[in-house]
PDB file of C-alpha atoms and ligand atoms in Angstrom:
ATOM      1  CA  UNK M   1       0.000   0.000   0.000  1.00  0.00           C
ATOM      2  CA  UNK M   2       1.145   3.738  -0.918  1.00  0.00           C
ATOM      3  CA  UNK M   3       0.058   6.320   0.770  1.00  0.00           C
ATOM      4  CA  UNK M   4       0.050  10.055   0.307  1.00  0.00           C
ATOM      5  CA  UNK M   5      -0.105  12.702   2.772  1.00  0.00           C
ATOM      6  CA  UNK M   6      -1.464  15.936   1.300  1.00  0.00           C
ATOM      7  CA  UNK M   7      -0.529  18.434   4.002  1.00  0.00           C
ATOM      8  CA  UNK M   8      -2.727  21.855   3.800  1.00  0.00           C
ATOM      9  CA  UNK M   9      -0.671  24.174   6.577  1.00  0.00           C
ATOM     10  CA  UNK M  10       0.258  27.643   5.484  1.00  0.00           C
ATOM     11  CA  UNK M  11       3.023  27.606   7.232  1.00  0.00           C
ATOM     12  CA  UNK M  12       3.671  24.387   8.750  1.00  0.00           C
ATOM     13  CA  UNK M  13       7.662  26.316   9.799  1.00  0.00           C
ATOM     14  CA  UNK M  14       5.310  27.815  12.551  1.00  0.00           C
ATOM     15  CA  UNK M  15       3.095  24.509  13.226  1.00  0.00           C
ATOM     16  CA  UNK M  16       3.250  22.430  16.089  1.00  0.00           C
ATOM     17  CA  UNK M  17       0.654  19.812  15.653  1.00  0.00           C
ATOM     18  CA  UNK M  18       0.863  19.517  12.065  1.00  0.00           C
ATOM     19  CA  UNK M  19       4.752  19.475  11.640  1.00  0.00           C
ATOM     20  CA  UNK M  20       4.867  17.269  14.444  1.00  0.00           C
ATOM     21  CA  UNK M  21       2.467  14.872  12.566  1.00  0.00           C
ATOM     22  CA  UNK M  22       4.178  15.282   9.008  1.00  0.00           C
ATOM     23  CA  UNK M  23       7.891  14.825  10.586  1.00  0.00           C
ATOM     24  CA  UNK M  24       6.974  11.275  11.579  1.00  0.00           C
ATOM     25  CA  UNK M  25       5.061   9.772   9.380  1.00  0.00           C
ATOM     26  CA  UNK M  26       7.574  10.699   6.252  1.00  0.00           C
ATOM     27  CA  UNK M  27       9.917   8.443   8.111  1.00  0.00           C
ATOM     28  CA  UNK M  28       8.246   4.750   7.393  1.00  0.00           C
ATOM     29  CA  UNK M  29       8.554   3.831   3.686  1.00  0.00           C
ATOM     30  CA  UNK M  30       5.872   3.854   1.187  1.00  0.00           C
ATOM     31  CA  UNK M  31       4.903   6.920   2.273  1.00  0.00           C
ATOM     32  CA  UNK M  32       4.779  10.303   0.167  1.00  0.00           C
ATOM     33  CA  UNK M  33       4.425  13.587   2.302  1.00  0.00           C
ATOM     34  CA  UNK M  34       3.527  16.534   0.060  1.00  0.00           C
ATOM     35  CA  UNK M  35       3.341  20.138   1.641  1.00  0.00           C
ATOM     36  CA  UNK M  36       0.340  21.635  -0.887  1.00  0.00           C
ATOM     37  CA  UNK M  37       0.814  25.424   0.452  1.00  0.00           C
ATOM     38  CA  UNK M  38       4.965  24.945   0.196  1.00  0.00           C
ATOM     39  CA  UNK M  39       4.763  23.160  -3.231  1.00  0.00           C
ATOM     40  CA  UNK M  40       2.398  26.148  -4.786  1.00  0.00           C
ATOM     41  CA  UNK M  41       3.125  29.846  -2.478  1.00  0.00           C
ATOM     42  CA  UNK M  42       1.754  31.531  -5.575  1.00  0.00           C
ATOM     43  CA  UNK M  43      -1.515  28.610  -4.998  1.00  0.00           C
ATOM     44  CA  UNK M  44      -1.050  28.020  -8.000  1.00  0.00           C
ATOM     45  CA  UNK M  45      -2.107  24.305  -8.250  1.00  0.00           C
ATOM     46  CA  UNK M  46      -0.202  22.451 -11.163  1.00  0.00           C
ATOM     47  CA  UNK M  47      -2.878  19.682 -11.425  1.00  0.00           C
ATOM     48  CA  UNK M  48      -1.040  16.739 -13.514  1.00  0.00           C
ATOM     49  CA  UNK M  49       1.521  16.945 -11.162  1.00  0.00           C
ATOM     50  CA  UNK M  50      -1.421  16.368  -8.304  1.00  0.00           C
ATOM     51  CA  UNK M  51      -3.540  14.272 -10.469  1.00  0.00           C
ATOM     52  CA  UNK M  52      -0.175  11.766 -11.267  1.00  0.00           C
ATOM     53  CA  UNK M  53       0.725  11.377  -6.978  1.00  0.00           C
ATOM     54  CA  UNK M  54      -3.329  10.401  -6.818  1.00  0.00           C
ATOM     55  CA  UNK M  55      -2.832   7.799  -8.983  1.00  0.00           C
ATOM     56  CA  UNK M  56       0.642   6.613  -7.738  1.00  0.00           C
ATOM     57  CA  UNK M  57      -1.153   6.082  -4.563  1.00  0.00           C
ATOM     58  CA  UNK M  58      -3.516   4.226  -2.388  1.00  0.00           C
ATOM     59  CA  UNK M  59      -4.193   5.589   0.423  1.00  0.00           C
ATOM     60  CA  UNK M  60      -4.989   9.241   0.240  1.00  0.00           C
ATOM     61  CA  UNK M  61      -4.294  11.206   3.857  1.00  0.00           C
ATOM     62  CA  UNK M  62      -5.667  15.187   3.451  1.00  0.00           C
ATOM     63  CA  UNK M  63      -3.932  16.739   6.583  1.00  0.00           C
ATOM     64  CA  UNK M  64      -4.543  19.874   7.838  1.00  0.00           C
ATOM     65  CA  UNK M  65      -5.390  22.661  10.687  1.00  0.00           C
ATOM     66  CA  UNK M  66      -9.015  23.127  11.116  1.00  0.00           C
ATOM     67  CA  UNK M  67      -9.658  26.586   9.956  1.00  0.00           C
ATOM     68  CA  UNK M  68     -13.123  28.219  10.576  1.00  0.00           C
ATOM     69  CA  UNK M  69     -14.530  24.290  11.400  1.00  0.00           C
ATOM     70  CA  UNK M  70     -13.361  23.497   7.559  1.00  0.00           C
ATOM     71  CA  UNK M  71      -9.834  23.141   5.706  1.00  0.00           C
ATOM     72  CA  UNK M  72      -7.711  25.896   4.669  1.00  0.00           C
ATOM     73  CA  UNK M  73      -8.322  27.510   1.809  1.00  0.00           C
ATOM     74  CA  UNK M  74      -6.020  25.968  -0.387  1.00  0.00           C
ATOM     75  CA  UNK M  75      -7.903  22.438  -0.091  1.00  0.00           C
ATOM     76  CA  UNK M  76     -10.984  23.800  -1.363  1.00  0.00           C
ATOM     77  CA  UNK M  77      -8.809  25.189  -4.542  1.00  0.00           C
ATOM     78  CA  UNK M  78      -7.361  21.625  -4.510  1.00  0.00           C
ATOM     79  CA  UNK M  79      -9.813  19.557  -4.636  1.00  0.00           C
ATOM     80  CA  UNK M  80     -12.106  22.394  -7.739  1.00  0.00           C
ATOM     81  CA  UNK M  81      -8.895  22.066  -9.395  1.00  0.00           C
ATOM     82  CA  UNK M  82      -7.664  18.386  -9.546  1.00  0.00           C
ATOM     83  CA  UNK M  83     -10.985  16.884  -9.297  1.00  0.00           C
ATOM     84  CA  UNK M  84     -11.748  16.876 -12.930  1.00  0.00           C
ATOM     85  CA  UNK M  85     -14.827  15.678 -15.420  1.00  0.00           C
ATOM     86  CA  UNK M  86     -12.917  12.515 -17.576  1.00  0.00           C
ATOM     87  CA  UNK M  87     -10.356  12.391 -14.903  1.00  0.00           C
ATOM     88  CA  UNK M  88     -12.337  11.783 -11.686  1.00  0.00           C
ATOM     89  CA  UNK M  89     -15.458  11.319 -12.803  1.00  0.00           C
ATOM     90  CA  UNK M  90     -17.890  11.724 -16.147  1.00  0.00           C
ATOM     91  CA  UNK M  91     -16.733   9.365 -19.176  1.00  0.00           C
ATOM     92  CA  UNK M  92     -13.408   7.664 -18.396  1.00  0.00           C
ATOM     93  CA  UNK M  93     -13.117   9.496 -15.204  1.00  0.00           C
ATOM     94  CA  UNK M  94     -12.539   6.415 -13.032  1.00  0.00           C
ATOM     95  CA  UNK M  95      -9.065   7.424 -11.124  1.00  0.00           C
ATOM     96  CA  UNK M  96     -10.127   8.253  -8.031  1.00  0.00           C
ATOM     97  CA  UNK M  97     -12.230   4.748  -7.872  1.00  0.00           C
ATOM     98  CA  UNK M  98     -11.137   3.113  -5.180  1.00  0.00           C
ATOM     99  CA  UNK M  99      -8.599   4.961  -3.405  1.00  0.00           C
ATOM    100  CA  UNK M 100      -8.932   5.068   0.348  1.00  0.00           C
ATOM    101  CA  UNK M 101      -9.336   9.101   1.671  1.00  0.00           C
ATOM    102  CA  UNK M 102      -8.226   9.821   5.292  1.00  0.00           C
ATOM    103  CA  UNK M 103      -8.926  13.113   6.977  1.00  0.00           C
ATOM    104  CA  UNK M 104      -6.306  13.916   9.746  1.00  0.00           C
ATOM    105  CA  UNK M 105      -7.042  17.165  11.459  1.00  0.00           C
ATOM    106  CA  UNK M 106      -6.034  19.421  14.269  1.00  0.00           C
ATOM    107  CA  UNK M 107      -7.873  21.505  16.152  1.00  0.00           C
ATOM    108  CA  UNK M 108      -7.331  24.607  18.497  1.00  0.00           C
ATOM    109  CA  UNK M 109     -10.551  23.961  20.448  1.00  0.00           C
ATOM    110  CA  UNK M 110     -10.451  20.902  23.080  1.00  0.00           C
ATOM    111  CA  UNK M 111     -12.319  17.656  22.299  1.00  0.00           C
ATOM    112  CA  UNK M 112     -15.457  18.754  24.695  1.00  0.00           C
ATOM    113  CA  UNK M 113     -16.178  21.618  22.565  1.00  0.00           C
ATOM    114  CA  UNK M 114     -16.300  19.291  19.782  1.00  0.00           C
ATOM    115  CA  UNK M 115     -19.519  17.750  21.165  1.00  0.00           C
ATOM    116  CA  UNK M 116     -23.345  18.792  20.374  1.00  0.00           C
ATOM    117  CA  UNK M 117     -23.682  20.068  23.912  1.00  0.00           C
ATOM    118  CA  UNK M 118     -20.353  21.964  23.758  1.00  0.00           C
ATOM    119  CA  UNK M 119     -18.737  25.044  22.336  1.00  0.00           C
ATOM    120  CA  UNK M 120     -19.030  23.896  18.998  1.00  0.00           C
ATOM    121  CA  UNK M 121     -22.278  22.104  18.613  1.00  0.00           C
ATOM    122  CA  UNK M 122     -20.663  19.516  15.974  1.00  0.00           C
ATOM    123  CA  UNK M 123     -18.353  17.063  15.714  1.00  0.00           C
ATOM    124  CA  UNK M 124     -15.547  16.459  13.577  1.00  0.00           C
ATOM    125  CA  UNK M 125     -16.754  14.127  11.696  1.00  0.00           C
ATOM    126  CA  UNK M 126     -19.918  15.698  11.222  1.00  0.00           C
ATOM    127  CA  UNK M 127     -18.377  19.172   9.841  1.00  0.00           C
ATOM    128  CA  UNK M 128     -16.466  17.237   7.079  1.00  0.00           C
ATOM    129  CA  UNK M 129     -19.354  16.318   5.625  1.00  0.00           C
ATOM    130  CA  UNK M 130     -18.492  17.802   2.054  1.00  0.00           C
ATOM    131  CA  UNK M 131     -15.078  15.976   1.979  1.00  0.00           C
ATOM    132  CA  UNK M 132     -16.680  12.529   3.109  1.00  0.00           C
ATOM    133  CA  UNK M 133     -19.984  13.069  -0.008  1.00  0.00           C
ATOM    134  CA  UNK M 134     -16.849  14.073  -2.269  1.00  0.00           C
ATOM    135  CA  UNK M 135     -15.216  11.132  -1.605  1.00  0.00           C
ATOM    136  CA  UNK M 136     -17.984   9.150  -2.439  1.00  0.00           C
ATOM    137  CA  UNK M 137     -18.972  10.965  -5.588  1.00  0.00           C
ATOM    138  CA  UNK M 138     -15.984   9.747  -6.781  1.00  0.00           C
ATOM    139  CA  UNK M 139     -16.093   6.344  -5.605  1.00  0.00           C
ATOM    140  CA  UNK M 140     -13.257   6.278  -3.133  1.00  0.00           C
ATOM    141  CA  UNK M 141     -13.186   4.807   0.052  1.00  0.00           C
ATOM    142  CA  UNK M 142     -13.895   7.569   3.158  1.00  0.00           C
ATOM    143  CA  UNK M 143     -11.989   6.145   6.396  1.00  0.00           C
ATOM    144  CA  UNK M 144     -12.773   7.233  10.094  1.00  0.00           C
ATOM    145  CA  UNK M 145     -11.258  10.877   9.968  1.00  0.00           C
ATOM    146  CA  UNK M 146      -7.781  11.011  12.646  1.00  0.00           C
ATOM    147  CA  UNK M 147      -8.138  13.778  14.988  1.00  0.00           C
ATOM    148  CA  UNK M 148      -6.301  15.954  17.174  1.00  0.00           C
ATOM    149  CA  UNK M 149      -7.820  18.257  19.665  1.00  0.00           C
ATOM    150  CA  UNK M 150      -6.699  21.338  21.484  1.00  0.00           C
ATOM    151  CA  UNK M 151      -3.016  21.503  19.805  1.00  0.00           C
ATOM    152  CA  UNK M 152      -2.546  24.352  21.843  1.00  0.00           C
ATOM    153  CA  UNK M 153      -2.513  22.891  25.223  1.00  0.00           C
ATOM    154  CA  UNK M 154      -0.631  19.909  24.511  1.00  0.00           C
ATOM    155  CA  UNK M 155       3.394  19.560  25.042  1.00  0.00           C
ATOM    156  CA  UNK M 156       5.884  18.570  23.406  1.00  0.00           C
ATOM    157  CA  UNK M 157       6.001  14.749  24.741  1.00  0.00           C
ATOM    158  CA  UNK M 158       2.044  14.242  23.848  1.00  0.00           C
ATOM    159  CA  UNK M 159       2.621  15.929  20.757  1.00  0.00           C
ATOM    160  CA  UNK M 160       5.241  13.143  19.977  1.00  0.00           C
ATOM    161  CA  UNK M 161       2.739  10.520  21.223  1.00  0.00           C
ATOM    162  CA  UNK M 162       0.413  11.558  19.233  1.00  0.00           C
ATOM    163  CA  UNK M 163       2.133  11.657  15.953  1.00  0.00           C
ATOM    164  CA  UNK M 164       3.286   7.371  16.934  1.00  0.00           C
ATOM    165  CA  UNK M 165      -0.632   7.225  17.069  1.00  0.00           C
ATOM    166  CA  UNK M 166      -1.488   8.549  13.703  1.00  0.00           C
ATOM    167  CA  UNK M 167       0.874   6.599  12.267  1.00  0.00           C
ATOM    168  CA  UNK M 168       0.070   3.441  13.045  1.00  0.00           C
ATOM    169  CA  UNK M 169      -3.302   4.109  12.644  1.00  0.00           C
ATOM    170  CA  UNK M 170      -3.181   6.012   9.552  1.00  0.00           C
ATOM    171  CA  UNK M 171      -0.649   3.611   7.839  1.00  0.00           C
ATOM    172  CA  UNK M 172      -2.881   0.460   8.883  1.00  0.00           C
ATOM    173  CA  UNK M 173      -4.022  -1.275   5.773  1.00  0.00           C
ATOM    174  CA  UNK M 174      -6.464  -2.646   7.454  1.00  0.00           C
ATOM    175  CA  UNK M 175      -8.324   0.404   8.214  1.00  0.00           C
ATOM    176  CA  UNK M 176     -12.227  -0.154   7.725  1.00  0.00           C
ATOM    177  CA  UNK M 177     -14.342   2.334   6.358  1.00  0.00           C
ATOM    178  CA  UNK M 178     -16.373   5.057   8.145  1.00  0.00           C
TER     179      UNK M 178
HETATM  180  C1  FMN U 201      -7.586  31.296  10.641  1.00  0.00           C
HETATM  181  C2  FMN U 201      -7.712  30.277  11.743  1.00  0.00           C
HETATM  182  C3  FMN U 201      -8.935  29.682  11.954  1.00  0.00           C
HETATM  183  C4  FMN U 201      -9.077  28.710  12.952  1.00  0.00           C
HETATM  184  N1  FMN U 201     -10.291  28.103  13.116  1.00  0.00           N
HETATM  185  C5  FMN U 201     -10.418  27.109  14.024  1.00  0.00           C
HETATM  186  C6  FMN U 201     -11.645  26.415  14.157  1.00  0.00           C
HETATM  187  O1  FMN U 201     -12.620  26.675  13.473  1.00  0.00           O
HETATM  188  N2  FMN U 201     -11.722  25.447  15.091  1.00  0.00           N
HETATM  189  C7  FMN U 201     -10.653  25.105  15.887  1.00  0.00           C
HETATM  190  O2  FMN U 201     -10.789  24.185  16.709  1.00  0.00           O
HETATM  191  N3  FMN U 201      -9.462  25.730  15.775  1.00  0.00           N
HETATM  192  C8  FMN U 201      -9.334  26.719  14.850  1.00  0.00           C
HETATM  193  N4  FMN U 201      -8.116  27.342  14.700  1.00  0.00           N
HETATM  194  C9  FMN U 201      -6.964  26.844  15.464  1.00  0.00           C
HETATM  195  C10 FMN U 201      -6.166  25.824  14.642  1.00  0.00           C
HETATM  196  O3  FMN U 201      -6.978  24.758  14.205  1.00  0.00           O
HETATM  197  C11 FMN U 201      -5.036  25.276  15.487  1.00  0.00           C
HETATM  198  O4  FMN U 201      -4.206  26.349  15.857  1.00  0.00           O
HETATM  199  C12 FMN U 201      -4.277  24.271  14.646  1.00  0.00           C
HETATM  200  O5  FMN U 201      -5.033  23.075  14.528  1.00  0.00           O
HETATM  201  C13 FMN U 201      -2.964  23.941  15.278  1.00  0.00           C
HETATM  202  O6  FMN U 201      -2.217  23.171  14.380  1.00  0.00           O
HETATM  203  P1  FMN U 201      -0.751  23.601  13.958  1.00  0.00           P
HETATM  204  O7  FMN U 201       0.045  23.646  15.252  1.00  0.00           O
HETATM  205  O8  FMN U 201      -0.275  22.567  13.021  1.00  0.00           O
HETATM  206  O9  FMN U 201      -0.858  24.984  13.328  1.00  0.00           O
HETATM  207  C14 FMN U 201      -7.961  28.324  13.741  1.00  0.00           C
HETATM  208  C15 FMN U 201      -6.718  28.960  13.512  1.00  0.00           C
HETATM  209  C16 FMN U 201      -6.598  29.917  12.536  1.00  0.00           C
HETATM  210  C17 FMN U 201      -5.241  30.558  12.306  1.00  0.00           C
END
């Protein structure tokens, strides 16, 4: 199984949770860990280049901060851009068929305002709605989303625990469906 990491950070120089996250998993093999924001600052997105590591891969992992309870901006681009008719779906469009997509997030808020009685009034899972009906509109696979709440109050040693977590649940193969 190959797996890509499609990391959404602006600036993941300045990111705790999600640099801590990236740093390990690029270590185990088979993986591919592409920084979206460094690859394109002019967000540009060069969309062969992204289209070609989708279908080099298995396992899809779309990391990223939660910004306003979504993705950064740059995912949204992403996935107008790269998602194409013939490509992804339409006539021919078949490459996304398939592929497993993992969310991994982070948030700033702590897990109890994730809850409907809570801050938030939603939970993860249940504000990435849009990414889990895009994955199946294009006939991938949508696995339980890996989450990490309130970055901001954790140190550096559960930081580091957390990042052994998501890997070896993020490069399980047998992860099941949501
Ligand atoms: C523009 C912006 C919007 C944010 N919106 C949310 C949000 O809606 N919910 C939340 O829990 N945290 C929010 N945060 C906090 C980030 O999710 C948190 O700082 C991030 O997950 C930490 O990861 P990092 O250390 O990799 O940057 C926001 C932060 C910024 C800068």
């Amino acid at each position: 199984m190959k797996t890509l990491v499609l990391v959404f950070h602006p600036n993941i120089t300045e990111s705790n949770g999600n640099r801590y996250l990236s740093q390990e998993i690029k270590k185990y093999p088979n993986v591919t860990v592409h920084d979206v924001y460094a690859a394109y600052p002019d967000g540009k997105v060069d969309i062969k280049t992204e289209q070609q590591l989708i279908e080099e891969h298995d396992r899809i992992i779309f990391q990223f901060p939660f910004y306003w309870y979504s993705a950064p901006a740059l995912l949204k681009k992403w996935l107008e851009e790269v998602i194409t008719h013939g490509w992804a779906f339409g006539t021919n469009g078949d490459k996304m068929q398939g592929k497993e997509f993992l969310p991994a997030v982070t948030t700033g808020v702590d897990q109890e305002g994730y809850t409907h009685e809570g801050l938030v009034k939603f939970n993860v899972s249940e504000l990435l709605r849009p990414l889990e009906a895009t994955t199946n509109f294009v006939g991938a696979h949508y696995l339980t989303p890996f989450v990490v709440h309130g970055i901001g109050h954790q140190s550096d040693e559960q930081l580091t625990e957390k990042a052994k977590e998501y890997v070896s649940y993020a490069l399980n193969p047998k992860l099941i469906a949501a």
